[in-house]
Each structure stands twice: as C-alpha cells, then as structure tokens.
Short mmCIF file of C-alpha atoms in Angstrom, two decimals:
data_model
loop_
_atom_site.label_atom_id
_atom_site.label_comp_id
_atom_site.label_asym_id
_atom_site.label_seq_id
_atom_site.Cartn_x
_atom_site.Cartn_y
_atom_site.Cartn_z
CA MET A 855 0.00 0.00 0.00
CA ASN A 856 1.07 3.57 -0.61
CA GLN A 857 1.39 6.10 2.20
CA ILE A 858 -1.91 6.96 3.94
CA LEU A 859 -2.45 10.66 4.74
CA SER A 860 -5.18 12.86 6.16
CA GLU A 861 -7.56 14.41 3.63
CA GLN A 862 -5.79 17.79 3.85
CA GLU A 863 -2.35 16.23 3.41
CA TRP A 864 -3.66 14.10 0.54
CA GLN A 865 -5.08 17.20 -1.20
CA SER A 866 -1.75 19.04 -0.80
CA ALA A 867 0.12 16.09 -2.33
CA LEU A 868 -2.40 15.92 -5.20
CA ASP A 869 -2.12 19.67 -5.86
CA ALA A 870 1.67 19.39 -6.03
CA PHE A 871 1.42 16.51 -8.47
CA ARG A 872 -1.14 18.41 -10.56
CA VAL A 873 1.51 21.02 -11.34
CA LYS A 874 3.58 18.29 -13.03
CA GLU A 875 0.52 16.99 -14.91
CA LYS A 876 -0.25 20.48 -16.25
CA GLU A 877 3.34 20.86 -17.41
CA HIS A 878 3.08 17.50 -19.16
CA THR A 879 -0.09 18.70 -20.93
CA ARG A 880 1.66 21.87 -22.12
CA ILE A 881 4.60 19.82 -23.40
CA ARG A 882 2.21 17.47 -25.23
CA ASP A 883 0.38 20.44 -26.81
CA ALA A 884 3.70 21.86 -28.03
CA LEU A 885 4.69 18.45 -29.44
CA ASN A 886 1.37 18.16 -31.26
CA ALA A 887 1.84 21.66 -32.71
CA GLU A 888 5.28 20.66 -33.98
CA ARG A 889 3.87 17.46 -35.47
CA ARG A 890 1.26 19.46 -37.40
CA ARG A 891 4.13 21.29 -39.11
CA LEU A 892 6.21 18.25 -40.02
CA PRO A 893 7.30 17.98 -43.66
CA MET A 894 5.43 15.50 -45.84
CA THR A 895 6.35 13.13 -48.64
CA GLN A 896 4.32 12.54 -51.80
CA ILE A 897 2.95 9.07 -52.51
CA SER A 898 3.43 8.34 -56.20
CA LYS A 899 3.06 4.56 -56.14
CA THR A 900 -0.32 2.94 -56.81
CA TYR A 901 -1.77 0.64 -54.13
CA ASN A 902 -4.86 -1.54 -54.38
CA PHE A 903 -6.89 -2.91 -51.49
CA THR A 904 -9.78 -5.33 -51.16
CA GLY A 905 -12.81 -4.27 -49.16
CA PRO A 906 -16.55 -4.89 -49.00
CA ASN A 907 -16.93 -3.36 -52.47
CA ASP A 908 -14.04 -5.31 -54.04
CA LYS A 909 -10.93 -3.41 -55.22
CA VAL A 910 -10.26 0.16 -54.11
CA SER A 911 -7.29 2.54 -54.26
CA LEU A 912 -5.50 4.46 -51.53
CA LEU A 913 -7.37 7.57 -52.67
CA ASP A 914 -10.66 5.70 -52.27
CA LEU A 915 -9.86 5.07 -48.60
CA PHE A 916 -10.19 8.82 -47.97
CA GLU A 917 -13.91 8.57 -48.93
CA GLY A 918 -13.72 12.16 -50.19
CA ARG A 919 -12.28 13.57 -46.96
CA LYS A 920 -9.08 15.61 -46.63
CA GLN A 921 -7.17 13.34 -44.25
CA LEU A 922 -6.76 9.60 -43.76
CA ILE A 923 -5.55 7.68 -40.70
CA VAL A 924 -4.55 4.05 -41.31
CA TYR A 925 -4.18 1.65 -38.41
CA HIS A 926 -1.89 -1.18 -39.54
CA PHE A 927 -3.59 -4.17 -37.90
CA MET A 928 -1.39 -7.28 -37.51
CA PHE A 929 -3.33 -10.11 -39.16
CA ALA A 930 -1.05 -12.08 -41.47
CA GLU A 931 -2.15 -15.47 -40.11
CA SER A 932 -4.37 -14.70 -37.11
CA PRO A 933 -5.71 -11.51 -35.48
CA CYS A 934 -3.34 -9.78 -33.06
CA THR A 935 -4.71 -9.52 -29.51
CA GLY A 936 -3.04 -6.14 -28.90
CA CYS A 937 -4.41 -4.70 -32.14
CA SER A 938 -7.85 -6.02 -31.19
CA MET A 939 -7.61 -4.13 -27.90
CA MET A 940 -6.64 -0.98 -29.81
CA VAL A 941 -9.70 -1.19 -32.07
CA ASP A 942 -11.94 -1.95 -29.07
CA ASN A 943 -10.81 1.39 -27.63
CA MET A 944 -11.30 3.50 -30.76
CA GLY A 945 -14.09 6.05 -30.38
CA HIS A 946 -17.09 6.19 -32.69
CA ILE A 947 -15.86 6.97 -36.19
CA ALA A 948 -18.48 9.68 -36.76
CA HIS A 949 -16.44 12.03 -34.56
CA ILE A 950 -13.37 11.49 -36.76
CA HIS A 951 -15.43 12.09 -39.90
CA ALA A 952 -16.70 15.37 -38.42
CA ARG A 953 -13.14 16.74 -38.70
CA ASN A 954 -12.83 15.89 -42.44
CA THR A 955 -10.80 12.78 -41.63
CA SER A 956 -11.26 9.07 -42.38
CA LEU A 957 -9.99 6.20 -40.25
CA VAL A 958 -9.51 2.67 -41.61
CA LEU A 959 -7.82 -0.59 -40.66
CA VAL A 960 -5.45 -2.30 -43.12
CA SER A 961 -4.10 -5.86 -42.80
CA LEU A 962 -2.26 -8.44 -44.92
CA ALA A 963 -4.82 -11.20 -44.44
CA PRO A 964 -7.39 -11.97 -47.16
CA TYR A 965 -10.49 -9.80 -46.87
CA SER A 966 -12.73 -12.79 -46.12
CA LYS A 967 -10.82 -13.37 -42.87
CA LEU A 968 -11.00 -9.71 -41.94
CA ALA A 969 -14.74 -9.52 -42.59
CA ALA A 970 -15.43 -12.63 -40.50
CA TYR A 971 -13.40 -11.33 -37.56
CA GLN A 972 -14.93 -7.86 -37.85
CA GLU A 973 -18.41 -9.38 -37.59
CA ARG A 974 -17.35 -11.46 -34.60
CA MET A 975 -15.96 -8.38 -32.80
CA GLY A 976 -18.85 -6.08 -33.76
CA TRP A 977 -16.62 -3.34 -35.19
CA ASP A 978 -17.81 -0.66 -37.61
CA THR A 979 -14.42 0.78 -38.57
CA PRO A 980 -13.77 0.11 -42.29
CA TRP A 981 -11.22 -2.68 -42.80
CA TYR A 982 -9.26 -3.43 -45.96
CA SER A 983 -6.88 -6.16 -47.07
CA SER A 984 -3.55 -5.16 -48.62
CA GLU A 985 -2.91 -8.73 -49.78
CA GLY A 986 -1.00 -8.78 -53.07
CA SER A 987 0.29 -5.19 -52.80
CA ASP A 988 3.48 -3.63 -51.43
CA PHE A 989 1.56 -1.36 -49.06
CA ASN A 990 2.46 -3.10 -45.81
CA ARG A 991 6.15 -3.38 -46.64
CA ASP A 992 6.45 0.13 -48.06
CA PHE A 993 4.87 1.68 -44.96
CA GLY A 994 6.72 -0.25 -42.28
CA ALA A 995 3.98 -2.73 -41.42
CA THR A 996 5.90 -5.74 -42.77
CA ARG A 997 9.54 -6.29 -41.85
CA GLU A 998 12.04 -9.11 -42.18
CA ASP A 999 11.06 -10.35 -38.70
CA GLY A 1000 7.32 -10.30 -39.41
CA GLU A 1001 4.28 -8.03 -39.43
CA MET A 1002 4.22 -4.84 -37.35
CA PHE A 1003 1.36 -2.68 -36.06
CA GLY A 1004 1.37 1.08 -36.31
CA VAL A 1005 -0.43 4.19 -37.50
CA SER A 1006 0.15 6.11 -40.74
CA VAL A 1007 -1.36 9.52 -41.50
CA PHE A 1008 -2.06 10.81 -45.00
CA ILE A 1009 -3.42 14.08 -46.38
CA ARG A 1010 -4.46 14.88 -49.92
CA ASP A 1011 -4.55 17.87 -52.24
CA ASN A 1012 -7.24 16.83 -54.70
CA ASP A 1013 -5.89 13.50 -56.05
CA THR A 1014 -2.30 13.99 -54.85
CA ILE A 1015 -1.59 12.10 -51.63
CA TYR A 1016 1.08 12.87 -49.04
CA ARG A 1017 2.22 10.92 -46.00
CA SER A 1018 2.65 13.18 -42.99
CA TYR A 1019 3.30 10.90 -40.01
CA HIS A 1020 3.90 7.36 -38.81
CA THR A 1021 4.32 5.79 -35.38
CA THR A 1022 4.48 2.32 -33.84
CA GLN A 1023 5.40 0.55 -30.60
CA ARG A 1024 4.82 2.84 -27.57
CA GLY A 1025 3.95 5.71 -29.92
CA ALA A 1026 0.71 3.95 -30.82
CA GLU A 1027 0.07 2.49 -27.39
CA TYR A 1028 -1.51 5.61 -25.83
CA LEU A 1029 -4.06 6.09 -28.62
CA GLY A 1030 -7.65 5.58 -27.60
CA SER A 1031 -9.93 8.58 -27.90
CA ASN A 1032 -10.76 10.26 -31.19
CA PHE A 1033 -8.87 13.31 -29.93
CA SER A 1034 -5.61 11.37 -29.72
CA TYR A 1035 -5.99 10.17 -33.33
CA LEU A 1036 -6.79 13.67 -34.60
CA ASP A 1037 -3.73 14.95 -32.74
CA LEU A 1038 -1.59 12.87 -35.11
CA THR A 1039 -2.84 14.68 -38.21
CA PRO A 1040 -1.60 17.89 -39.90
CA MET A 1041 -4.96 19.56 -39.23
CA GLY A 1042 -5.27 18.38 -35.61
CA ARG A 1043 -8.60 18.88 -33.85
CA GLN A 1044 -9.11 22.09 -35.88
CA GLU A 1045 -10.05 24.06 -32.76
CA LEU A 1046 -9.16 27.71 -32.20
CA TRP A 1047 -6.93 27.10 -29.19
CA GLU A 1048 -4.50 24.95 -31.18
CA ASP A 1049 -1.22 26.28 -32.51
CA SER A 1050 -1.67 25.13 -36.12
CA PRO A 1051 -0.37 26.05 -39.59
CA GLU A 1052 -2.09 29.08 -41.12
CA TRP A 1053 -3.78 26.98 -43.82
CA VAL A 1054 -5.80 24.97 -41.26
CA SER A 1055 -9.38 26.20 -40.78
CA GLN A 1056 -10.42 26.16 -37.13
CA THR A 1057 -13.66 26.39 -35.18
CA PRO A 1058 -14.42 27.09 -31.51
CA PRO A 1059 -13.90 24.08 -29.23
CA TYR A 1060 -16.92 22.00 -28.24
CA GLN A 1061 -19.18 23.52 -30.92
CA TRP A 1062 -18.49 20.78 -33.47
CA TRP A 1063 -19.11 18.01 -30.93
CA CYS A 1064 -22.30 16.00 -31.42
CA LYS A 1065 -23.75 12.73 -30.30
CA HIS A 1066 -22.58 10.35 -33.00
CA ASP A 1067 -26.05 9.90 -34.48
CA GLU A 1068 -26.59 13.66 -34.80
CA TYR A 1069 -23.90 14.45 -37.37
CA GLY A 1070 -25.36 15.29 -40.78
CA GLY A 1071 -24.12 13.92 -44.08
CA ASP A 1072 -22.11 11.00 -42.67
#
C-alpha cells in the first residue's frame, strides 16, 4: 500500500502533483503543434486494397475527406490480440469524420478473414486487405522479422496524396480517444486554441461536438 495521509495532506500532495501533470499537458500540446508542421512526402506509387466493395485505391480510402488515418492491424495469419484491444478502444468513427478525416484498418490477411473477424468483434471501422500489394512493406507494417502494427497519416490535395506521419510501438500504445488520433494529423482537432499552420481552418472548441447519431451527411 502507498502512504496513507489525512484528507488535507492528501489534497496538498495531489495539488503538487497536478503542477507536473499540467506541465506534461503543455509539453504534449507543443509536441502536437510541432507534429502538425512536419514535412510531408508525396505518394506516387499505386496501391490496391480489397474491401466490401471489391478493389479500391489508396485515394478511395479517404472517402472524399481531406485526411486519412490508417491503423496497420497485424493479421497475417491470425488476429493480433493487442491490435484487437486498440480497435476496441477507438471512439465512434463519426467524430473522426466530423473533422474531415477518415480512419480505416489495413491488414495483410485476405479480406474474407477480416470480414469474418470484424463481424465477430462487432466493429464498424472500415477494414481493408492489402494482400497482393506492397503497401504493408512500403509503410513499415511488414519487416524481415514479421508483421508490425502502427499508425500512418495521409493528407491529400485533390488526387495527390502525401504521407505526414507514422508511429508504432509505444507511440501507438496511448491512442484511444478520437482526440488522440486527430492529434496525429496535420490539421489536428481544428479548434481555435490549437497552434496550427495558417492553412488549417479552425472552429471554436466544443461547438463541433455531437452525439454520434446527430452528425449530418455522414
């Protein structure tokens, strides 16, 4: 057991610790601001995926939105337990869509396996197979020692696609809420308090929030 204190002593200890938590938040905000300004690289190679509507392209995965977040789900032979926990903790996708961003899962396994497991788990997040393409290897999800999980972020200018960010290991471990996924993107949460590039349109915080069944057009 940890040390037991009186209520007043406990509150004093909590207040002292809160100072460190606030500093951590400010450091994280500054890191997110720097991430939003990272350079990008153009994607010139063509990739094809298999989904519920047969073959689609990387551009199709955007579904007309400006940004795309890909979670590289480890499923070469069988579904990864850790990746399954990650998807269990993803927020409702409507909140991601509300910020002009799409979120999809991509795995090496044949689409039939993905669809069966998705039904079993009750997930709504779109899931695509990269079987037969170089996508997994080109984006760090397949290595010499096997398949690897991670997150890749893309942004498009009309039909031209750029990759802006990638993380794996502990960098992906903390992700859970929709906010944390949006924080990985060049446009962020698109709220006025954020330190973002000048080209990012922003709105007041909270005002874009809706219950997931109240968003229009998605």
